[in-house]
Amino acid sequence: MSKSRKRFPAGTCCCCKSQKRGKQISHRKFRRREHVMVHNQHFENLPMLQYEITSQWNLGGDGKCFWGWAPEEEWFQKEMRK
């Protein structure tokens, strides 16, 4: 993994490095709601997307932003590491 690099220079804009924890919680809520609806036979109200239950803005970070292309810069090389 020492030579692996990101392919596109983008990442989260704000305080956290990843949205992993928020996505885990969102998927749990989705699966739980789906299970309850199927059990109660409310098939017409089944959610299609996880974002019908949890807003994207409730995940960690503020979405993704583009860092630009500067391959010769030191900060760019550091950010492009996995």
PDB file of N, CA, C and O in Angstrom:
ATOM      1  N   MET A   1       0.806  -1.192   0.000  1.00  0.00           N
ATOM      2  CA  MET A   1       0.000   0.000   0.000  1.00  0.00           C
ATOM      3  C   MET A   1       0.856   1.266   0.000  1.00  0.00           C
ATOM      4  O   MET A   1       0.329   2.351  -0.055  1.00  0.00           O
ATOM      5  N   SER A   2       2.142   1.159   0.095  1.00  0.00           N
ATOM      6  CA  SER A   2       2.968   2.355   0.188  1.00  0.00           C
ATOM      7  C   SER A   2       2.946   3.175  -1.098  1.00  0.00           C
ATOM      8  O   SER A   2       3.188   4.370  -1.073  1.00  0.00           O
ATOM      9  N   LYS A   3       2.642   2.550  -2.226  1.00  0.00           N
ATOM     10  CA  LYS A   3       2.633   3.284  -3.489  1.00  0.00           C
ATOM     11  C   LYS A   3       1.228   3.574  -3.997  1.00  0.00           C
ATOM     12  O   LYS A   3       1.065   4.091  -5.087  1.00  0.00           O
ATOM     13  N   SER A   4       0.211   3.241  -3.219  1.00  0.00           N
ATOM     14  CA  SER A   4      -1.148   3.491  -3.690  1.00  0.00           C
ATOM     15  C   SER A   4      -1.492   4.962  -3.533  1.00  0.00           C
ATOM     16  O   SER A   4      -1.098   5.624  -2.576  1.00  0.00           O
ATOM     17  N   ARG A   5      -2.203   5.482  -4.489  1.00  0.00           N
ATOM     18  CA  ARG A   5      -2.582   6.888  -4.515  1.00  0.00           C
ATOM     19  C   ARG A   5      -4.054   7.027  -4.879  1.00  0.00           C
ATOM     20  O   ARG A   5      -4.631   6.164  -5.530  1.00  0.00           O
ATOM     21  N   LYS A   6      -4.648   8.146  -4.470  1.00  0.00           N
ATOM     22  CA  LYS A   6      -5.998   8.463  -4.905  1.00  0.00           C
ATOM     23  C   LYS A   6      -5.955   8.792  -6.382  1.00  0.00           C
ATOM     24  O   LYS A   6      -4.945   9.228  -6.906  1.00  0.00           O
ATOM     25  N   ARG A   7      -7.070   8.641  -7.057  1.00  0.00           N
ATOM     26  CA  ARG A   7      -7.108   8.956  -8.476  1.00  0.00           C
ATOM     27  C   ARG A   7      -7.608  10.366  -8.734  1.00  0.00           C
ATOM     28  O   ARG A   7      -7.267  10.973  -9.735  1.00  0.00           O
ATOM     29  N   PHE A   8      -8.444  10.875  -7.848  1.00  0.00           N
ATOM     30  CA  PHE A   8      -9.045  12.187  -8.061  1.00  0.00           C
ATOM     31  C   PHE A   8      -8.843  13.042  -6.813  1.00  0.00           C
ATOM     32  O   PHE A   8      -9.122  12.597  -5.706  1.00  0.00           O
ATOM     33  N   PRO A   9      -8.379  14.269  -6.949  1.00  0.00           N
ATOM     34  CA  PRO A   9      -8.071  15.103  -5.782  1.00  0.00           C
ATOM     35  C   PRO A   9      -9.307  15.753  -5.165  1.00  0.00           C
ATOM     36  O   PRO A   9      -9.592  16.919  -5.387  1.00  0.00           O
ATOM     37  N   ALA A  10     -10.053  14.997  -4.391  1.00  0.00           N
ATOM     38  CA  ALA A  10     -11.225  15.521  -3.699  1.00  0.00           C
ATOM     39  C   ALA A  10     -11.331  14.847  -2.350  1.00  0.00           C
ATOM     40  O   ALA A  10     -10.820  13.748  -2.144  1.00  0.00           O
ATOM     41  N   GLY A  11     -11.990  15.514  -1.407  1.00  0.00           N
ATOM     42  CA  GLY A  11     -12.172  14.949  -0.076  1.00  0.00           C
ATOM     43  C   GLY A  11     -13.177  15.763   0.714  1.00  0.00           C
ATOM     44  O   GLY A  11     -13.754  16.721   0.200  1.00  0.00           O
ATOM     45  N   THR A  12     -13.398  15.405   1.964  1.00  0.00           N
ATOM     46  CA  THR A  12     -14.376  16.120   2.787  1.00  0.00           C
ATOM     47  C   THR A  12     -13.879  17.536   3.078  1.00  0.00           C
ATOM     48  O   THR A  12     -12.688  17.786   3.181  1.00  0.00           O
ATOM     49  N   CYS A  13     -14.822  18.444   3.193  1.00  0.00           N
ATOM     50  CA  CYS A  13     -14.496  19.867   3.343  1.00  0.00           C
ATOM     51  C   CYS A  13     -14.189  20.254   4.773  1.00  0.00           C
ATOM     52  O   CYS A  13     -13.445  21.176   5.007  1.00  0.00           O
ATOM     53  N   CYS A  14     -14.773  19.618   5.712  1.00  0.00           N
ATOM     54  CA  CYS A  14     -14.746  20.145   7.071  1.00  0.00           C
ATOM     55  C   CYS A  14     -14.091  19.168   8.036  1.00  0.00           C
ATOM     56  O   CYS A  14     -13.501  18.189   7.642  1.00  0.00           O
ATOM     57  N   CYS A  15     -14.301  19.359   9.274  1.00  0.00           N
ATOM     58  CA  CYS A  15     -13.673  18.811  10.458  1.00  0.00           C
ATOM     59  C   CYS A  15     -13.318  17.321  10.459  1.00  0.00           C
ATOM     60  O   CYS A  15     -12.426  16.938  11.172  1.00  0.00           O
ATOM     61  N   CYS A  16     -14.007  16.471   9.763  1.00  0.00           N
ATOM     62  CA  CYS A  16     -13.696  15.046   9.880  1.00  0.00           C
ATOM     63  C   CYS A  16     -12.994  14.546   8.631  1.00  0.00           C
ATOM     64  O   CYS A  16     -13.080  15.141   7.568  1.00  0.00           O
ATOM     65  N   LYS A  17     -12.316  13.439   8.763  1.00  0.00           N
ATOM     66  CA  LYS A  17     -11.572  12.883   7.642  1.00  0.00           C
ATOM     67  C   LYS A  17     -12.434  11.952   6.801  1.00  0.00           C
ATOM     68  O   LYS A  17     -12.186  11.767   5.630  1.00  0.00           O
ATOM     69  N   SER A  18     -13.471  11.383   7.409  1.00  0.00           N
ATOM     70  CA  SER A  18     -14.310  10.451   6.671  1.00  0.00           C
ATOM     71  C   SER A  18     -15.749  10.522   7.159  1.00  0.00           C
ATOM     72  O   SER A  18     -16.025  11.032   8.235  1.00  0.00           O
ATOM     73  N   GLN A  19     -16.646   9.994   6.359  1.00  0.00           N
ATOM     74  CA  GLN A  19     -18.064   9.981   6.700  1.00  0.00           C
ATOM     75  C   GLN A  19     -18.509   8.575   7.101  1.00  0.00           C
ATOM     76  O   GLN A  19     -19.678   8.271   7.125  1.00  0.00           O
ATOM     77  N   LYS A  20     -17.565   7.736   7.439  1.00  0.00           N
ATOM     78  CA  LYS A  20     -17.832   6.330   7.700  1.00  0.00           C
ATOM     79  C   LYS A  20     -18.851   6.109   8.818  1.00  0.00           C
ATOM     80  O   LYS A  20     -19.807   5.355   8.648  1.00  0.00           O
ATOM     81  N   ARG A  21     -18.679   6.756   9.945  1.00  0.00           N
ATOM     82  CA  ARG A  21     -19.570   6.544  11.093  1.00  0.00           C
ATOM     83  C   ARG A  21     -21.001   6.986  10.770  1.00  0.00           C
ATOM     84  O   ARG A  21     -21.953   6.301  11.103  1.00  0.00           O
ATOM     85  N   GLY A  22     -21.151   8.116  10.120  1.00  0.00           N
ATOM     86  CA  GLY A  22     -22.475   8.588   9.736  1.00  0.00           C
ATOM     87  C   GLY A  22     -23.161   7.650   8.753  1.00  0.00           C
ATOM     88  O   GLY A  22     -24.364   7.412   8.838  1.00  0.00           O
ATOM     89  N   LYS A  23     -22.392   7.109   7.825  1.00  0.00           N
ATOM     90  CA  LYS A  23     -22.960   6.170   6.856  1.00  0.00           C
ATOM     91  C   LYS A  23     -23.376   4.866   7.536  1.00  0.00           C
ATOM     92  O   LYS A  23     -24.392   4.272   7.172  1.00  0.00           O
ATOM     93  N   GLN A  24     -22.604   4.406   8.523  1.00  0.00           N
ATOM     94  CA  GLN A  24     -22.974   3.197   9.256  1.00  0.00           C
ATOM     95  C   GLN A  24     -24.311   3.395   9.963  1.00  0.00           C
ATOM     96  O   GLN A  24     -25.194   2.535   9.896  1.00  0.00           O
ATOM     97  N   ILE A  25     -24.473   4.517  10.624  1.00  0.00           N
ATOM     98  CA  ILE A  25     -25.723   4.806  11.329  1.00  0.00           C
ATOM     99  C   ILE A  25     -26.879   4.915  10.349  1.00  0.00           C
ATOM    100  O   ILE A  25     -27.973   4.395  10.588  1.00  0.00           O
ATOM    101  N   SER A  26     -26.645   5.568   9.222  1.00  0.00           N
ATOM    102  CA  SER A  26     -27.678   5.738   8.205  1.00  0.00           C
ATOM    103  C   SER A  26     -28.134   4.389   7.651  1.00  0.00           C
ATOM    104  O   SER A  26     -29.339   4.149   7.487  1.00  0.00           O
ATOM    105  N   HIS A  27     -27.202   3.502   7.372  1.00  0.00           N
ATOM    106  CA  HIS A  27     -27.551   2.173   6.845  1.00  0.00           C
ATOM    107  C   HIS A  27     -28.315   1.352   7.885  1.00  0.00           C
ATOM    108  O   HIS A  27     -29.240   0.616   7.539  1.00  0.00           O
ATOM    109  N   ARG A  28     -27.931   1.473   9.156  1.00  0.00           N
ATOM    110  CA  ARG A  28     -28.667   0.754  10.208  1.00  0.00           C
ATOM    111  C   ARG A  28     -30.118   1.226  10.284  1.00  0.00           C
ATOM    112  O   ARG A  28     -31.039   0.421  10.407  1.00  0.00           O
ATOM    113  N   LYS A  29     -30.315   2.549  10.245  1.00  0.00           N
ATOM    114  CA  LYS A  29     -31.675   3.094  10.274  1.00  0.00           C
ATOM    115  C   LYS A  29     -32.474   2.615   9.075  1.00  0.00           C
ATOM    116  O   LYS A  29     -33.655   2.272   9.197  1.00  0.00           O
ATOM    117  N   PHE A  30     -31.837   2.601   7.907  1.00  0.00           N
ATOM    118  CA  PHE A  30     -32.512   2.154   6.681  1.00  0.00           C
ATOM    119  C   PHE A  30     -32.934   0.694   6.781  1.00  0.00           C
ATOM    120  O   PHE A  30     -34.081   0.347   6.494  1.00  0.00           O
ATOM    121  N   ARG A  31     -32.000  -0.162   7.199  1.00  0.00           N
ATOM    122  CA  ARG A  31     -32.317  -1.596   7.300  1.00  0.00           C
ATOM    123  C   ARG A  31     -33.400  -1.858   8.341  1.00  0.00           C
ATOM    124  O   ARG A  31     -34.276  -2.696   8.140  1.00  0.00           O
ATOM    125  N   ARG A  32     -33.357  -1.126   9.452  1.00  0.00           N
ATOM    126  CA  ARG A  32     -34.360  -1.302  10.500  1.00  0.00           C
ATOM    127  C   ARG A  32     -35.740  -0.883  10.001  1.00  0.00           C
ATOM    128  O   ARG A  32     -36.725  -1.589  10.197  1.00  0.00           O
ATOM    129  N   ARG A  33     -35.826   0.279   9.360  1.00  0.00           N
ATOM    130  CA  ARG A  33     -37.109   0.759   8.830  1.00  0.00           C
ATOM    131  C   ARG A  33     -37.653  -0.219   7.791  1.00  0.00           C
ATOM    132  O   ARG A  33     -38.831  -0.529   7.771  1.00  0.00           O
ATOM    133  N   GLU A  34     -36.773  -0.728   6.935  1.00  0.00           N
ATOM    134  CA  GLU A  34     -37.183  -1.682   5.906  1.00  0.00           C
ATOM    135  C   GLU A  34     -37.706  -2.967   6.539  1.00  0.00           C
ATOM    136  O   GLU A  34     -38.749  -3.499   6.138  1.00  0.00           O
ATOM    137  N   HIS A  35     -37.004  -3.462   7.548  1.00  0.00           N
ATOM    138  CA  HIS A  35     -37.413  -4.693   8.228  1.00  0.00           C
ATOM    139  C   HIS A  35     -38.791  -4.525   8.875  1.00  0.00           C
ATOM    140  O   HIS A  35     -39.657  -5.405   8.755  1.00  0.00           O
ATOM    141  N   VAL A  36     -39.015  -3.411   9.553  1.00  0.00           N
ATOM    142  CA  VAL A  36     -40.291  -3.165  10.227  1.00  0.00           C
ATOM    143  C   VAL A  36     -41.422  -3.058   9.208  1.00  0.00           C
ATOM    144  O   VAL A  36     -42.512  -3.614   9.403  1.00  0.00           O
ATOM    145  N   MET A  37     -41.190  -2.361   8.101  1.00  0.00           N
ATOM    146  CA  MET A  37     -42.229  -2.206   7.075  1.00  0.00           C
ATOM    147  C   MET A  37     -42.596  -3.541   6.437  1.00  0.00           C
ATOM    148  O   MET A  37     -43.764  -3.815   6.197  1.00  0.00           O
ATOM    149  N   VAL A  38     -41.606  -4.368   6.153  1.00  0.00           N
ATOM    150  CA  VAL A  38     -41.881  -5.682   5.557  1.00  0.00           C
ATOM    151  C   VAL A  38     -42.623  -6.562   6.560  1.00  0.00           C
ATOM    152  O   VAL A  38     -43.572  -7.265   6.205  1.00  0.00           O
ATOM    153  N   HIS A  39     -42.229  -6.508   7.818  1.00  0.00           N
ATOM    154  CA  HIS A  39     -42.882  -7.304   8.850  1.00  0.00           C
ATOM    155  C   HIS A  39     -44.357  -6.908   9.011  1.00  0.00           C
ATOM    156  O   HIS A  39     -45.220  -7.765   9.208  1.00  0.00           O
ATOM    157  N   ASN A  40     -44.638  -5.599   8.911  1.00  0.00           N
ATOM    158  CA  ASN A  40     -46.011  -5.115   9.045  1.00  0.00           C
ATOM    159  C   ASN A  40     -46.760  -5.094   7.716  1.00  0.00           C
ATOM    160  O   ASN A  40     -47.894  -4.631   7.658  1.00  0.00           O
ATOM    161  N   GLN A  41     -46.127  -5.576   6.660  1.00  0.00           N
ATOM    162  CA  GLN A  41     -46.696  -5.681   5.314  1.00  0.00           C
ATOM    163  C   GLN A  41     -47.137  -4.333   4.750  1.00  0.00           C
ATOM    164  O   GLN A  41     -48.176  -4.207   4.129  1.00  0.00           O
ATOM    165  N   HIS A  42     -46.321  -3.311   4.939  1.00  0.00           N
ATOM    166  CA  HIS A  42     -46.528  -1.996   4.339  1.00  0.00           C
ATOM    167  C   HIS A  42     -45.572  -1.864   3.155  1.00  0.00           C
ATOM    168  O   HIS A  42     -44.682  -1.014   3.152  1.00  0.00           O
ATOM    169  N   PHE A  43     -45.775  -2.668   2.135  1.00  0.00           N
ATOM    170  CA  PHE A  43     -44.835  -2.728   1.018  1.00  0.00           C
ATOM    171  C   PHE A  43     -44.835  -1.451   0.186  1.00  0.00           C
ATOM    172  O   PHE A  43     -43.839  -1.114  -0.439  1.00  0.00           O
ATOM    173  N   GLU A  44     -45.948  -0.729   0.145  1.00  0.00           N
ATOM    174  CA  GLU A  44     -46.015   0.491  -0.666  1.00  0.00           C
ATOM    175  C   GLU A  44     -45.220   1.647  -0.050  1.00  0.00           C
ATOM    176  O   GLU A  44     -44.879   2.602  -0.739  1.00  0.00           O
ATOM    177  N   ASN A  45     -44.900   1.571   1.239  1.00  0.00           N
ATOM    178  CA  ASN A  45     -44.169   2.641   1.917  1.00  0.00           C
ATOM    179  C   ASN A  45     -42.685   2.341   2.112  1.00  0.00           C
ATOM    180  O   ASN A  45     -42.006   3.067   2.834  1.00  0.00           O
ATOM    181  N   LEU A  46     -42.192   1.280   1.488  1.00  0.00           N
ATOM    182  CA  LEU A  46     -40.782   0.927   1.653  1.00  0.00           C
ATOM    183  C   LEU A  46     -39.877   2.040   1.124  1.00  0.00           C
ATOM    184  O   LEU A  46     -40.124   2.586   0.048  1.00  0.00           O
ATOM    185  N   PRO A  47     -38.856   2.414   1.867  1.00  0.00           N
ATOM    186  CA  PRO A  47     -37.927   3.439   1.373  1.00  0.00           C
ATOM    187  C   PRO A  47     -37.062   2.866   0.254  1.00  0.00           C
ATOM    188  O   PRO A  47     -36.655   1.714   0.294  1.00  0.00           O
ATOM    189  N   MET A  48     -36.784   3.679  -0.737  1.00  0.00           N
ATOM    190  CA  MET A  48     -35.954   3.248  -1.859  1.00  0.00           C
ATOM    191  C   MET A  48     -34.485   3.629  -1.665  1.00  0.00           C
ATOM    192  O   MET A  48     -33.601   2.928  -2.088  1.00  0.00           O
ATOM    193  N   LEU A  49     -34.246   4.782  -1.028  1.00  0.00           N
ATOM    194  CA  LEU A  49     -32.892   5.281  -0.823  1.00  0.00           C
ATOM    195  C   LEU A  49     -32.646   5.545   0.655  1.00  0.00           C
ATOM    196  O   LEU A  49     -33.572   5.890   1.388  1.00  0.00           O
ATOM    197  N   GLN A  50     -31.411   5.417   1.084  1.00  0.00           N
ATOM    198  CA  GLN A  50     -31.097   5.669   2.494  1.00  0.00           C
ATOM    199  C   GLN A  50     -31.300   7.130   2.846  1.00  0.00           C
ATOM    200  O   GLN A  50     -31.553   7.477   3.990  1.00  0.00           O
ATOM    201  N   TYR A  51     -31.218   8.025   1.853  1.00  0.00           N
ATOM    202  CA  TYR A  51     -31.364   9.453   2.129  1.00  0.00           C
ATOM    203  C   TYR A  51     -32.815   9.873   2.307  1.00  0.00           C
ATOM    204  O   TYR A  51     -33.089  11.024   2.599  1.00  0.00           O
ATOM    205  N   GLU A  52     -33.760   8.960   2.122  1.00  0.00           N
ATOM    206  CA  GLU A  52     -35.152   9.235   2.460  1.00  0.00           C
ATOM    207  C   GLU A  52     -35.335   9.210   3.976  1.00  0.00           C
ATOM    208  O   GLU A  52     -36.291   9.764   4.494  1.00  0.00           O
ATOM    209  N   ILE A  53     -34.432   8.559   4.677  1.00  0.00           N
ATOM    210  CA  ILE A  53     -34.527   8.414   6.127  1.00  0.00           C
ATOM    211  C   ILE A  53     -33.569   9.365   6.840  1.00  0.00           C
ATOM    212  O   ILE A  53     -33.929  10.035   7.791  1.00  0.00           O
ATOM    213  N   THR A  54     -32.336   9.425   6.369  1.00  0.00           N
ATOM    214  CA  THR A  54     -31.325  10.280   6.983  1.00  0.00           C
ATOM    215  C   THR A  54     -30.816  11.269   5.944  1.00  0.00           C
ATOM    216  O   THR A  54     -30.485  10.887   4.830  1.00  0.00           O
ATOM    217  N   SER A  55     -30.730  12.525   6.324  1.00  0.00           N
ATOM    218  CA  SER A  55     -30.234  13.549   5.416  1.00  0.00           C
ATOM    219  C   SER A  55     -28.728  13.397   5.202  1.00  0.00           C
ATOM    220  O   SER A  55     -28.000  13.004   6.108  1.00  0.00           O
ATOM    221  N   GLN A  56     -28.265  13.738   4.007  1.00  0.00           N
ATOM    222  CA  GLN A  56     -26.836  13.689   3.724  1.00  0.00           C
ATOM    223  C   GLN A  56     -26.076  14.690   4.581  1.00  0.00           C
ATOM    224  O   GLN A  56     -24.899  14.520   4.858  1.00  0.00           O
ATOM    225  N   TRP A  57     -26.740  15.746   5.006  1.00  0.00           N
ATOM    226  CA  TRP A  57     -26.093  16.788   5.787  1.00  0.00           C
ATOM    227  C   TRP A  57     -25.890  16.357   7.240  1.00  0.00           C
ATOM    228  O   TRP A  57     -25.188  17.042   7.990  1.00  0.00           O
ATOM    229  N   ASN A  58     -26.483  15.245   7.660  1.00  0.00           N
ATOM    230  CA  ASN A  58     -26.288  14.747   9.018  1.00  0.00           C
ATOM    231  C   ASN A  58     -25.077  13.835   9.126  1.00  0.00           C
ATOM    232  O   ASN A  58     -24.726  13.400  10.211  1.00  0.00           O
ATOM    233  N   LEU A  59     -24.457  13.520   8.016  1.00  0.00           N
ATOM    234  CA  LEU A  59     -23.247  12.705   8.035  1.00  0.00           C
ATOM    235  C   LEU A  59     -22.077  13.593   8.465  1.00  0.00           C
ATOM    236  O   LEU A  59     -22.186  14.806   8.514  1.00  0.00           O
ATOM    237  N   GLY A  60     -20.954  12.965   8.764  1.00  0.00           N
ATOM    238  CA  GLY A  60     -19.783  13.753   9.136  1.00  0.00           C
ATOM    239  C   GLY A  60     -19.259  14.550   7.954  1.00  0.00           C
ATOM    240  O   GLY A  60     -19.347  14.124   6.813  1.00  0.00           O
ATOM    241  N   GLY A  61     -18.710  15.710   8.199  1.00  0.00           N
ATOM    242  CA  GLY A  61     -18.171  16.550   7.133  1.00  0.00           C
ATOM    243  C   GLY A  61     -19.267  17.337   6.439  1.00  0.00           C
ATOM    244  O   GLY A  61     -20.441  17.234   6.742  1.00  0.00           O
ATOM    245  N   ASP A  62     -18.865  18.137   5.490  1.00  0.00           N
ATOM    246  CA  ASP A  62     -19.806  18.966   4.742  1.00  0.00           C
ATOM    247  C   ASP A  62     -19.791  18.603   3.269  1.00  0.00           C
ATOM    248  O   ASP A  62     -19.744  19.465   2.410  1.00  0.00           O
ATOM    249  N   GLY A  63     -19.794  17.351   2.959  1.00  0.00           N
ATOM    250  CA  GLY A  63     -19.734  16.949   1.564  1.00  0.00           C
ATOM    251  C   GLY A  63     -18.295  16.864   1.083  1.00  0.00           C
ATOM    252  O   GLY A  63     -17.362  16.785   1.874  1.00  0.00           O
ATOM    253  N   LYS A  64     -18.129  16.905  -0.208  1.00  0.00           N
ATOM    254  CA  LYS A  64     -16.788  16.801  -0.771  1.00  0.00           C
ATOM    255  C   LYS A  64     -16.434  18.080  -1.506  1.00  0.00           C
ATOM    256  O   LYS A  64     -17.298  18.791  -1.997  1.00  0.00           O
ATOM    257  N   CYS A  65     -15.146  18.347  -1.571  1.00  0.00           N
ATOM    258  CA  CYS A  65     -14.679  19.515  -2.312  1.00  0.00           C
ATOM    259  C   CYS A  65     -13.481  19.102  -3.167  1.00  0.00           C
ATOM    260  O   CYS A  65     -12.791  18.135  -2.879  1.00  0.00           O
ATOM    261  N   PHE A  66     -13.258  19.873  -4.215  1.00  0.00           N
ATOM    262  CA  PHE A  66     -12.167  19.631  -5.151  1.00  0.00           C
ATOM    263  C   PHE A  66     -10.957  20.424  -4.699  1.00  0.00           C
ATOM    264  O   PHE A  66     -11.054  21.612  -4.402  1.00  0.00           O
ATOM    265  N   TRP A  67      -9.802  19.798  -4.629  1.00  0.00           N
ATOM    266  CA  TRP A  67      -8.584  20.456  -4.158  1.00  0.00           C
ATOM    267  C   TRP A  67      -7.802  21.121  -5.279  1.00  0.00           C
ATOM    268  O   TRP A  67      -6.889  21.881  -5.026  1.00  0.00           O
ATOM    269  N   GLY A  68      -8.080  20.791  -6.495  1.00  0.00           N
ATOM    270  CA  GLY A  68      -7.342  21.366  -7.621  1.00  0.00           C
ATOM    271  C   GLY A  68      -6.177  20.478  -8.030  1.00  0.00           C
ATOM    272  O   GLY A  68      -5.860  19.496  -7.376  1.00  0.00           O
ATOM    273  N   TRP A  69      -5.579  20.844  -9.121  1.00  0.00           N
ATOM    274  CA  TRP A  69      -4.455  20.073  -9.648  1.00  0.00           C
ATOM    275  C   TRP A  69      -3.163  20.827  -9.390  1.00  0.00           C
ATOM    276  O   TRP A  69      -2.931  21.896  -9.935  1.00  0.00           O
ATOM    277  N   ALA A  70      -2.319  20.290  -8.544  1.00  0.00           N
ATOM    278  CA  ALA A  70      -0.997  20.870  -8.264  1.00  0.00           C
ATOM    279  C   ALA A  70      -0.053  19.728  -7.918  1.00  0.00           C
ATOM    280  O   ALA A  70       0.415  19.616  -6.789  1.00  0.00           O
ATOM    281  N   PRO A  71       0.253  18.855  -8.876  1.00  0.00           N
ATOM    282  CA  PRO A  71       1.019  17.643  -8.557  1.00  0.00           C
ATOM    283  C   PRO A  71       2.419  17.892  -8.021  1.00  0.00           C
ATOM    284  O   PRO A  71       2.985  17.026  -7.354  1.00  0.00           O
ATOM    285  N   GLU A  72       2.992  19.065  -8.272  1.00  0.00           N
ATOM    286  CA  GLU A  72       4.351  19.316  -7.800  1.00  0.00           C
ATOM    287  C   GLU A  72       4.394  19.831  -6.368  1.00  0.00           C
ATOM    288  O   GLU A  72       5.453  19.838  -5.744  1.00  0.00           O
ATOM    289  N   GLU A  73       3.251  20.245  -5.823  1.00  0.00           N
ATOM    290  CA  GLU A  73       3.204  20.793  -4.470  1.00  0.00           C
ATOM    291  C   GLU A  73       3.282  19.684  -3.413  1.00  0.00           C
ATOM    292  O   GLU A  73       2.745  18.600  -3.594  1.00  0.00           O
ATOM    293  N   GLU A  74       3.926  19.972  -2.298  1.00  0.00           N
ATOM    294  CA  GLU A  74       4.084  18.994  -1.219  1.00  0.00           C
ATOM    295  C   GLU A  74       2.750  18.638  -0.562  1.00  0.00           C
ATOM    296  O   GLU A  74       2.468  17.480  -0.289  1.00  0.00           O
ATOM    297  N   TRP A  75       1.899  19.640  -0.309  1.00  0.00           N
ATOM    298  CA  TRP A  75       0.592  19.390   0.327  1.00  0.00           C
ATOM    299  C   TRP A  75      -0.290  18.520  -0.550  1.00  0.00           C
ATOM    300  O   TRP A  75      -1.043  17.697  -0.063  1.00  0.00           O
ATOM    301  N   PHE A  76      -0.158  18.700  -1.881  1.00  0.00           N
ATOM    302  CA  PHE A  76      -0.957  17.903  -2.804  1.00  0.00           C
ATOM    303  C   PHE A  76      -0.543  16.435  -2.748  1.00  0.00           C
ATOM    304  O   PHE A  76      -1.386  15.537  -2.706  1.00  0.00           O
ATOM    305  N   GLN A  77       0.735  16.178  -2.717  1.00  0.00           N
ATOM    306  CA  GLN A  77       1.239  14.800  -2.654  1.00  0.00           C
ATOM    307  C   GLN A  77       0.813  14.139  -1.333  1.00  0.00           C
ATOM    308  O   GLN A  77       0.475  12.962  -1.314  1.00  0.00           O
ATOM    309  N   LYS A  78       0.824  14.894  -0.258  1.00  0.00           N
ATOM    310  CA  LYS A  78       0.412  14.362   1.033  1.00  0.00           C
ATOM    311  C   LYS A  78      -1.073  13.996   1.039  1.00  0.00           C
ATOM    312  O   LYS A  78      -1.481  12.949   1.554  1.00  0.00           O
ATOM    313  N   GLU A  79      -1.904  14.854   0.465  1.00  0.00           N
ATOM    314  CA  GLU A  79      -3.357  14.611   0.429  1.00  0.00           C
ATOM    315  C   GLU A  79      -3.738  13.460  -0.500  1.00  0.00           C
ATOM    316  O   GLU A  79      -4.755  12.817  -0.311  1.00  0.00           O
ATOM    317  N   MET A  80      -2.935  13.210  -1.517  1.00  0.00           N
ATOM    318  CA  MET A  80      -3.254  12.169  -2.465  1.00  0.00           C
ATOM    319  C   MET A  80      -2.865  10.770  -1.983  1.00  0.00           C
ATOM    320  O   MET A  80      -3.206   9.783  -2.611  1.00  0.00           O
ATOM    321  N   ARG A  81      -2.178  10.668  -0.860  1.00  0.00           N
ATOM    322  CA  ARG A  81      -1.884   9.346  -0.282  1.00  0.00           C
ATOM    323  C   ARG A  81      -3.143   8.771   0.312  1.00  0.00           C
ATOM    324  O   ARG A  81      -4.012   9.474   0.783  1.00  0.00           O
ATOM    325  N   LYS A  82      -3.226   7.460   0.321  1.00  0.00           N
ATOM    326  CA  LYS A  82      -4.383   6.804   0.962  1.00  0.00           C
ATOM    327  C   LYS A  82      -4.075   6.540   2.405  1.00  0.00           C
ATOM    328  O   LYS A  82      -2.993   6.383   2.828  1.00  0.00           O
TER     329      LYS A  82
END
